[in-house]
Short mmCIF file of C-alpha atoms in Angstrom, two decimals:
data_model
loop_
_atom_site.label_atom_id
_atom_site.label_comp_id
_atom_site.label_asym_id
_atom_site.label_seq_id
_atom_site.Cartn_x
_atom_site.Cartn_y
_atom_site.Cartn_z
CA UNK A 1 0.00 0.00 0.00
CA UNK A 2 1.39 3.40 -0.92
CA UNK A 3 1.41 6.24 1.60
CA UNK A 4 1.24 9.97 1.05
CA UNK A 5 0.82 13.09 3.16
CA UNK A 6 -2.16 15.06 1.89
CA UNK A 7 -1.36 18.70 0.99
CA UNK A 8 -4.47 19.20 0.80
CA UNK A 9 -18.03 -5.42 -56.07
CA UNK A 10 -19.74 -8.65 -56.61
CA UNK A 11 -23.39 -8.11 -55.90
CA UNK A 12 -26.04 -10.73 -55.15
CA UNK A 13 -29.62 -10.46 -56.33
CA UNK A 14 -31.16 -7.49 -54.59
CA UNK A 15 -34.40 -5.63 -54.54
CA UNK A 16 -34.80 -3.39 -57.55
CA UNK A 17 -32.71 -5.56 -59.89
CA UNK A 18 -34.79 -7.11 -62.66
CA UNK A 19 -37.91 -5.61 -61.14
CA UNK A 20 -39.29 -2.28 -62.31
CA UNK A 21 -39.38 0.38 -59.63
CA UNK A 22 -42.54 2.42 -59.61
CA UNK A 23 -42.09 5.97 -60.84
CA UNK A 24 -42.44 8.90 -58.50
CA UNK A 25 -45.03 11.52 -59.14
CA UNK A 26 -43.63 14.85 -60.22
CA UNK A 27 -42.85 17.07 -57.28
CA UNK A 28 -45.51 19.46 -56.16
CA UNK A 29 -44.87 23.16 -55.92
CA UNK A 30 -43.84 22.92 -52.29
CA UNK A 31 -41.44 19.99 -52.78
CA UNK A 32 -37.73 20.64 -52.60
CA UNK A 33 -35.43 19.63 -55.44
CA UNK A 34 -31.73 19.21 -54.76
CA UNK A 35 -29.63 21.72 -56.64
CA UNK A 36 -28.28 20.24 -59.87
CA UNK A 37 -30.34 17.02 -59.51
CA UNK A 38 -33.54 15.92 -61.06
CA UNK A 39 -34.58 13.72 -58.13
CA UNK A 40 -37.24 15.25 -55.90
CA UNK A 41 -36.78 15.21 -52.14
CA UNK A 42 -39.86 14.33 -50.13
CA UNK A 43 -41.01 16.93 -47.63
CA UNK A 44 -39.49 16.21 -44.19
CA UNK A 45 -41.95 14.80 -41.68
CA UNK A 46 -41.96 16.37 -38.25
CA UNK A 47 -40.10 14.34 -35.63
CA UNK A 48 -37.37 11.76 -35.96
CA UNK A 49 -37.18 9.83 -39.22
CA UNK A 50 -37.93 6.11 -39.07
CA UNK A 51 -36.69 3.14 -41.06
CA UNK A 52 -40.04 3.19 -42.87
CA UNK A 53 -39.39 6.79 -43.94
CA UNK A 54 -35.99 5.81 -45.33
CA UNK A 55 -37.45 2.85 -47.20
CA UNK A 56 -40.15 5.01 -48.77
CA UNK A 57 -37.63 7.71 -49.70
CA UNK A 58 -35.30 5.21 -51.37
CA UNK A 59 -38.08 3.17 -53.00
CA UNK A 60 -37.08 -0.04 -51.23
CA UNK A 61 -38.38 -2.21 -48.41
CA UNK A 62 -37.55 -1.83 -44.72
CA UNK A 63 -35.67 -5.14 -44.91
CA UNK A 64 -33.39 -3.63 -47.54
CA UNK A 65 -32.62 -0.67 -45.29
CA UNK A 66 -31.80 -3.11 -42.49
CA UNK A 67 -29.49 -5.03 -44.82
CA UNK A 68 -27.83 -1.74 -45.72
CA UNK A 69 -26.74 -1.31 -42.10
CA UNK A 70 -25.85 -4.93 -41.42
CA UNK A 71 -24.61 -6.53 -44.65
CA UNK A 72 -24.40 -3.85 -47.33
CA UNK A 73 -21.22 -5.23 -48.93
CA UNK A 74 -22.65 -8.72 -49.42
CA UNK A 75 -26.37 -8.30 -49.95
CA UNK A 76 -26.90 -5.03 -51.80
CA UNK A 77 -25.90 -3.88 -55.25
CA UNK A 78 -23.98 -0.62 -55.52
CA UNK A 79 -27.02 1.14 -56.99
CA UNK A 80 -29.38 0.07 -54.19
CA UNK A 81 -26.80 0.91 -51.51
CA UNK A 82 -26.31 4.37 -53.02
CA UNK A 83 -30.06 5.04 -53.04
CA UNK A 84 -30.44 4.02 -49.41
CA UNK A 85 -27.39 6.02 -48.38
CA UNK A 86 -28.76 9.11 -50.10
CA UNK A 87 -32.14 8.69 -48.41
CA UNK A 88 -30.46 8.31 -45.02
CA UNK A 89 -28.52 11.53 -45.58
CA UNK A 90 -31.56 13.49 -46.77
CA UNK A 91 -33.68 12.43 -43.80
CA UNK A 92 -30.84 12.62 -41.25
CA UNK A 93 -31.87 9.14 -40.15
CA UNK A 94 -30.13 7.54 -37.16
CA UNK A 95 -30.85 3.86 -36.47
CA UNK A 96 -31.94 2.84 -32.98
CA UNK A 97 -28.95 1.44 -31.08
CA UNK A 98 -31.27 -0.83 -29.08
CA UNK A 99 -32.91 -2.23 -32.20
CA UNK A 100 -29.53 -2.85 -33.83
CA UNK A 101 -28.18 -4.54 -30.72
CA UNK A 102 -31.19 -6.80 -30.29
CA UNK A 103 -30.95 -7.87 -33.91
CA UNK A 104 -27.50 -9.21 -33.04
CA UNK A 105 -28.66 -10.82 -29.78
CA UNK A 106 -27.08 -8.18 -27.54
CA UNK A 107 -28.61 -5.14 -25.88
CA UNK A 108 -25.31 -3.39 -25.09
CA UNK A 109 -26.73 -2.77 -21.60
CA UNK A 110 -24.97 -3.58 -18.33
CA UNK A 111 -27.01 -3.92 -15.14
CA UNK A 112 -25.36 -2.34 -12.09
CA UNK A 113 -26.86 -3.06 -8.68
CA UNK A 114 -25.63 -1.12 -5.63
CA UNK A 115 -26.49 -1.66 -1.99
CA UNK A 116 -26.85 2.02 -1.10
CA UNK A 117 -26.52 4.92 -3.54
CA UNK A 118 -26.13 7.35 -0.62
CA UNK A 119 -22.82 5.71 0.28
CA UNK A 120 -19.96 7.71 -1.29
CA UNK A 121 -18.20 4.44 -2.10
CA UNK A 122 -21.08 3.25 -4.29
CA UNK A 123 -21.22 6.54 -6.20
CA UNK A 124 -17.48 6.54 -6.86
CA UNK A 125 -17.46 2.92 -8.06
CA UNK A 126 -20.47 3.66 -10.28
CA UNK A 127 -18.59 6.49 -11.98
CA UNK A 128 -15.61 4.27 -12.76
CA UNK A 129 -17.77 1.43 -14.08
CA UNK A 130 -19.89 3.76 -16.20
CA UNK A 131 -16.84 5.31 -17.86
CA UNK A 132 -15.36 1.92 -18.75
CA UNK A 133 -18.69 0.67 -20.11
CA UNK A 134 -19.16 3.80 -22.20
CA UNK A 135 -15.69 3.46 -23.70
CA UNK A 136 -16.53 -0.11 -24.71
CA UNK A 137 -19.89 0.86 -26.25
CA UNK A 138 -22.17 -0.18 -23.39
CA UNK A 139 -24.76 1.72 -21.36
CA UNK A 140 -25.33 1.20 -17.64
CA UNK A 141 -28.72 0.62 -16.01
CA UNK A 142 -28.65 1.28 -12.26
CA UNK A 143 -30.76 -0.35 -9.54
CA UNK A 144 -30.37 0.96 -5.96
CA UNK A 145 -31.32 -1.52 -3.24
CA UNK A 146 -31.53 1.12 -0.52
CA UNK A 147 -30.05 -1.47 1.88
CA UNK A 148 -33.23 -3.54 1.51
CA UNK A 149 -32.19 -7.19 1.44
CA UNK A 150 -35.57 -8.29 0.08
CA UNK A 151 -34.96 -6.39 -3.18
CA UNK A 152 -31.82 -8.23 -4.32
CA UNK A 153 -33.64 -10.86 -6.37
CA UNK A 154 -36.17 -8.26 -7.55
CA UNK A 155 -33.34 -6.07 -8.85
CA UNK A 156 -31.78 -8.85 -10.90
CA UNK A 157 -35.14 -9.93 -12.33
CA UNK A 158 -36.03 -6.33 -13.23
CA UNK A 159 -32.76 -5.69 -15.05
CA UNK A 160 -32.93 -9.07 -16.76
CA UNK A 161 -36.31 -7.97 -18.10
CA UNK A 162 -34.50 -5.20 -19.96
CA UNK A 163 -32.26 -7.83 -21.57
CA UNK A 164 -29.03 -6.60 -19.98
CA UNK A 165 -25.99 -8.48 -21.23
CA UNK A 166 -24.48 -8.92 -17.76
CA UNK A 167 -24.36 -7.67 -14.17
CA UNK A 168 -22.01 -5.73 -11.92
CA UNK A 169 -23.12 -6.49 -8.37
CA UNK A 170 -22.34 -4.42 -5.30
CA UNK A 171 -25.19 -5.86 -3.27
CA UNK A 172 -25.78 -6.46 0.43
CA UNK A 173 -23.99 -9.81 0.53
CA UNK A 174 -25.85 -11.05 3.60
CA UNK A 175 -25.99 -14.81 3.34
CA UNK A 176 -26.05 -17.51 0.71
CA UNK A 177 -29.09 -18.22 -1.43
CA UNK A 178 -30.43 -14.69 -1.70
CA UNK A 179 -28.49 -14.14 -4.89
CA UNK A 180 -26.91 -17.10 -6.64
CA UNK A 181 -25.88 -18.22 -10.10
CA UNK A 182 -29.40 -19.44 -10.92
CA UNK A 183 -30.77 -15.94 -10.29
CA UNK A 184 -28.67 -14.39 -13.05
CA UNK A 185 -30.74 -15.75 -15.96
CA UNK A 186 -27.63 -17.22 -17.55
CA UNK A 187 -25.87 -13.84 -17.68
CA UNK A 188 -22.26 -13.29 -16.59
CA UNK A 189 -21.65 -11.21 -13.48
CA UNK A 190 -18.87 -9.56 -11.50
CA UNK A 191 -19.02 -9.01 -7.74
CA UNK A 192 -17.69 -5.77 -6.27
CA UNK A 193 -16.55 -5.35 -2.65
CA UNK A 194 -18.82 -8.06 -1.22
CA UNK A 195 -18.64 -11.78 -1.83
CA UNK A 196 -21.61 -14.15 -2.09
CA UNK A 197 -21.16 -17.67 -0.75
CA UNK A 198 -23.44 -19.12 -3.42
CA UNK A 199 -21.88 -17.32 -6.38
CA UNK A 200 -18.57 -18.23 -7.98
CA UNK A 201 -17.69 -15.44 -10.38
CA UNK A 202 -15.10 -12.71 -10.89
CA UNK A 203 -14.57 -10.54 -7.80
CA UNK A 204 -13.04 -7.05 -7.52
CA UNK A 205 -12.32 -5.32 -4.21
CA UNK A 206 -9.95 -3.34 -2.06
CA UNK A 207 -7.25 -5.52 -0.48
CA UNK A 208 -8.89 -5.23 2.94
CA UNK A 209 -6.28 -7.11 5.04
CA UNK A 210 -3.41 -5.06 3.63
CA UNK A 211 -5.34 -1.79 4.04
CA UNK A 212 -6.19 -2.50 7.68
CA UNK A 213 -2.62 -3.56 8.41
CA UNK A 214 -1.36 -0.23 7.09
CA UNK A 215 -3.94 1.86 8.98
CA UNK A 216 -3.54 0.03 12.29
CA UNK A 217 0.24 -0.09 11.96
CA UNK A 218 0.34 3.66 11.33
CA UNK A 219 -1.45 4.33 14.63
CA UNK A 220 0.77 1.94 16.57
CA UNK A 221 3.89 3.55 15.12
CA UNK A 222 2.47 6.93 16.12
CA UNK A 223 2.33 5.92 19.78
CA UNK A 224 -1.34 4.96 20.15
CA UNK A 225 -1.89 1.99 22.45
CA UNK A 226 -5.68 1.75 22.98
CA UNK A 227 -7.51 1.23 19.68
CA UNK A 228 -11.22 0.99 18.93
CA UNK A 229 -12.42 -0.23 15.54
CA UNK A 230 -15.94 1.02 14.75
CA UNK A 231 -17.76 -0.75 11.93
CA UNK A 232 -21.27 -1.08 10.64
CA UNK A 233 -22.93 -4.34 11.80
CA UNK A 234 -21.03 -7.28 10.30
CA UNK A 235 -24.21 -9.16 9.25
CA UNK A 236 -22.20 -11.59 7.13
CA UNK A 237 -20.86 -8.80 4.86
CA UNK A 238 -17.48 -10.05 3.63
CA UNK A 239 -15.67 -6.71 3.47
CA UNK A 240 -16.66 -5.87 7.05
CA UNK A 241 -15.63 -9.33 8.25
CA UNK A 242 -12.27 -9.07 6.49
CA UNK A 243 -11.44 -5.67 7.98
CA UNK A 244 -12.52 -6.76 11.45
CA UNK A 245 -10.42 -9.92 11.25
CA UNK A 246 -7.41 -7.93 10.02
CA UNK A 247 -7.83 -5.50 12.92
CA UNK A 248 -7.72 -8.45 15.32
CA UNK A 249 -4.56 -9.72 13.64
CA UNK A 250 -2.93 -6.31 14.04
CA UNK A 251 -3.74 -6.16 17.76
CA UNK A 252 -2.47 -9.71 18.27
CA UNK A 253 0.78 -8.86 16.50
CA UNK A 254 1.46 -5.97 18.90
CA UNK A 255 0.27 -7.41 22.22
CA UNK A 256 0.73 -6.84 25.09
CA UNK A 257 1.68 -3.21 24.49
CA UNK A 258 -1.38 -2.58 22.29
CA UNK A 259 -5.03 -3.41 23.11
CA UNK A 260 -8.07 -3.17 20.89
CA UNK A 261 -11.83 -3.58 20.82
CA UNK A 262 -14.54 -3.66 18.13
CA UNK A 263 -17.81 -1.71 18.25
CA UNK A 264 -20.63 -2.33 15.74
CA UNK A 265 -22.48 0.93 15.08
CA UNK A 266 -25.95 1.44 13.62
CA UNK A 267 -27.58 4.67 12.52
CA UNK A 268 -29.68 5.03 15.68
CA UNK A 269 -27.20 4.25 18.46
CA UNK A 270 -25.72 7.65 19.28
CA UNK A 271 -25.88 7.04 23.04
CA UNK A 272 -24.09 3.71 22.73
CA UNK A 273 -21.48 5.23 20.44
CA UNK A 274 -20.86 8.09 22.87
CA UNK A 275 -20.45 5.56 25.69
CA UNK A 276 -17.96 3.53 23.66
CA UNK A 277 -15.86 6.63 22.99
CA UNK A 278 -15.98 7.64 26.67
CA UNK A 279 -14.78 4.18 27.67
CA UNK A 280 -11.95 4.42 25.16
CA UNK A 281 -11.00 7.86 26.48
CA UNK A 282 -11.08 6.55 30.05
CA UNK A 283 -8.56 3.87 29.15
CA UNK A 284 -6.40 6.59 27.61
CA UNK A 285 -6.23 8.48 30.93
CA UNK A 286 -3.96 5.79 32.33
CA UNK A 287 -1.23 7.17 30.10
CA UNK A 288 -2.05 5.04 27.07
CA UNK A 289 -3.07 7.23 24.13
CA UNK A 290 -6.22 6.13 22.30
CA UNK A 291 -7.40 6.21 18.70
CA UNK A 292 -10.38 5.19 16.60
CA UNK A 293 -10.40 3.34 13.29
CA UNK A 294 -13.58 3.76 11.21
CA UNK A 295 -14.90 1.11 8.82
CA UNK A 296 -16.19 3.50 6.12
CA UNK A 297 -17.24 7.09 5.42
CA UNK A 298 -20.71 6.57 6.90
CA UNK A 299 -19.21 5.48 10.22
CA UNK A 300 -16.74 8.36 10.05
CA UNK A 301 -19.64 10.84 9.98
CA UNK A 302 -21.16 9.15 13.04
CA UNK A 303 -17.85 9.39 14.89
CA UNK A 304 -17.46 13.06 13.91
CA UNK A 305 -20.96 13.78 15.25
CA UNK A 306 -20.15 11.99 18.51
CA UNK A 307 -16.90 13.94 18.90
CA UNK A 308 -18.85 17.18 18.46
CA UNK A 309 -21.44 16.13 21.05
CA UNK A 310 -18.67 15.30 23.53
CA UNK A 311 -16.75 18.50 22.82
CA UNK A 312 -13.64 16.56 21.82
CA UNK A 313 -11.17 17.15 19.03
CA UNK A 314 -9.55 14.75 16.58
CA UNK A 315 -5.84 14.42 17.19
CA UNK A 316 -6.18 15.73 20.76
CA UNK A 317 -8.53 13.59 22.86
CA UNK A 318 -8.54 10.79 20.27
CA UNK A 319 -6.49 9.89 17.23
CA UNK A 320 -8.31 8.77 14.10
CA UNK A 321 -7.95 6.90 10.79
CA UNK A 322 -10.94 5.98 8.63
CA UNK A 323 -11.58 3.80 5.62
CA UNK A 324 -12.68 5.89 2.61
CA UNK A 325 -11.36 9.36 1.86
CA UNK A 326 -14.37 11.56 0.99
CA UNK A 327 -13.77 15.11 -0.19
CA UNK A 328 -14.81 16.51 3.19
CA UNK A 329 -12.22 14.51 5.18
CA UNK A 330 -9.55 17.27 5.00
CA UNK A 331 -12.10 19.83 6.26
CA UNK A 332 -12.89 18.23 9.64
CA UNK A 333 -10.68 19.31 12.53
CA UNK A 334 -6.99 19.03 11.63
CA UNK A 335 -7.93 16.83 8.68
CA UNK A 336 -8.92 13.17 8.97
CA UNK A 337 -6.35 10.54 8.09
CA UNK A 338 -7.85 7.94 5.79
CA UNK A 339 -7.39 4.83 3.68
CA UNK A 340 -8.32 6.03 0.20
CA UNK A 341 -9.92 3.25 -1.79
CA UNK A 342 -9.17 3.12 -5.54
CA UNK A 343 -12.88 3.39 -6.27
CA UNK A 344 -12.54 4.55 -9.87
CA UNK A 345 -10.15 1.68 -10.59
CA UNK A 346 -12.43 -0.79 -8.81
CA UNK A 347 -15.38 0.27 -10.97
CA UNK A 348 -13.34 0.25 -14.16
CA UNK A 349 -11.79 -3.13 -13.36
CA UNK A 350 -15.17 -4.69 -12.61
CA UNK A 351 -16.60 -3.40 -15.89
CA UNK A 352 -13.55 -4.58 -17.82
CA UNK A 353 -13.81 -8.06 -16.29
CA UNK A 354 -17.45 -8.32 -17.30
CA UNK A 355 -16.85 -7.05 -20.84
CA UNK A 356 -14.03 -9.57 -21.26
CA UNK A 357 -16.45 -12.34 -20.30
CA UNK A 358 -19.04 -11.00 -22.74
CA UNK A 359 -16.42 -11.13 -25.47
CA UNK A 360 -15.78 -14.80 -24.83
CA UNK A 361 -13.09 -14.98 -22.16
CA UNK A 362 -13.28 -18.31 -20.36
CA UNK A 363 -11.55 -19.72 -17.33
CA UNK A 364 -12.03 -19.94 -13.56
CA UNK A 365 -13.33 -16.98 -11.54
CA UNK A 366 -10.76 -14.26 -10.99
CA UNK A 367 -10.10 -12.38 -7.73
CA UNK A 368 -8.65 -8.90 -8.20
CA UNK A 369 -7.66 -7.12 -4.96
CA UNK A 370 -6.53 -3.53 -5.46
CA UNK A 371 -4.24 -1.65 -3.04
CA UNK A 372 -5.47 1.30 -1.04
CA UNK A 373 -3.52 4.43 -0.13
CA UNK A 374 -2.90 5.70 3.39
CA UNK A 375 -3.47 9.47 3.46
CA UNK A 376 -1.94 10.94 6.62
CA UNK A 377 -3.44 14.12 8.09
CA UNK A 378 -3.55 15.79 11.48
CA UNK A 379 -5.99 13.40 13.17
CA UNK A 380 -3.32 10.70 13.52
CA UNK A 381 -0.25 12.81 14.27
CA UNK A 382 2.50 11.15 16.28
CA UNK A 383 2.29 11.56 20.05
#
């Protein structure tokens, strides 16, 4: 993990060959005639031109227009192709990407399911995935679960109804069987951040053990001896379990001079959180400096609110390092030290993995763990 101090041709038989084409009526007074040409141009209809408009303009069938876009070199004579091309130009016709994709058995749509769109992590990963999909010619359809576990299967079924080509899943990850391979309607998928016990597919995530080792080690090196790791409820979520386990490993590696505890925080437990911080501060009064590690940006906001309620200051009463580095982290107190996740790279990598599978890549599921970056600010200054 890197560490930085934040500064703050041959034609086949085609329509029109060997078959007389009906003559057009002479243009009416209000028809437009192209300069230097004797071919009348039909008055433009209001609204977007359709394939039927192009066919009528060129004097061919809709099937011929379709062949023009899909197999013009093999199925159309030069004369027919030229007529269709001229009609397309006159009408400024643009074919429907969805219709073209479906004719080839692909929608060019990627379904992206996120656990909570209000989480800064989800938004940042979405941006990275969307950019990679766009560069590869795909569009992203988003489904936000709103942390509602009962909607996981509903989300996949809904997106499958739009004929998405595959899925990028950053779902709740709470237990096997809720989302499994059978639920994917035969579509490939990539998991982001959270594993599913019943799903064996490509997986992209932060290297959680390495990130926690760096964050915890930074505090120990800075002289902090009483550590409290605050996380959202584990609830079987793999990323939370991995960070909690890595925190335990860090404490074990530095015992007996370092002690640590874990507190699971919910959104409605401000009194319990305040009590946990008071207990940590009480242990610090024995001459052992104390610090908090936060499991994500949401928890960091809860800790910041608790510090304000208690009248305490980061880097003074308590040291601090949090997972995620939101844009407001440098603005709180002396600046909050953080583990910056490579969210853009995680999103891009997940999208790339899925697109590779869609293009025929075979092989066993891949696990791609990306390094984080420790950003040191005033909240974890050496003591």
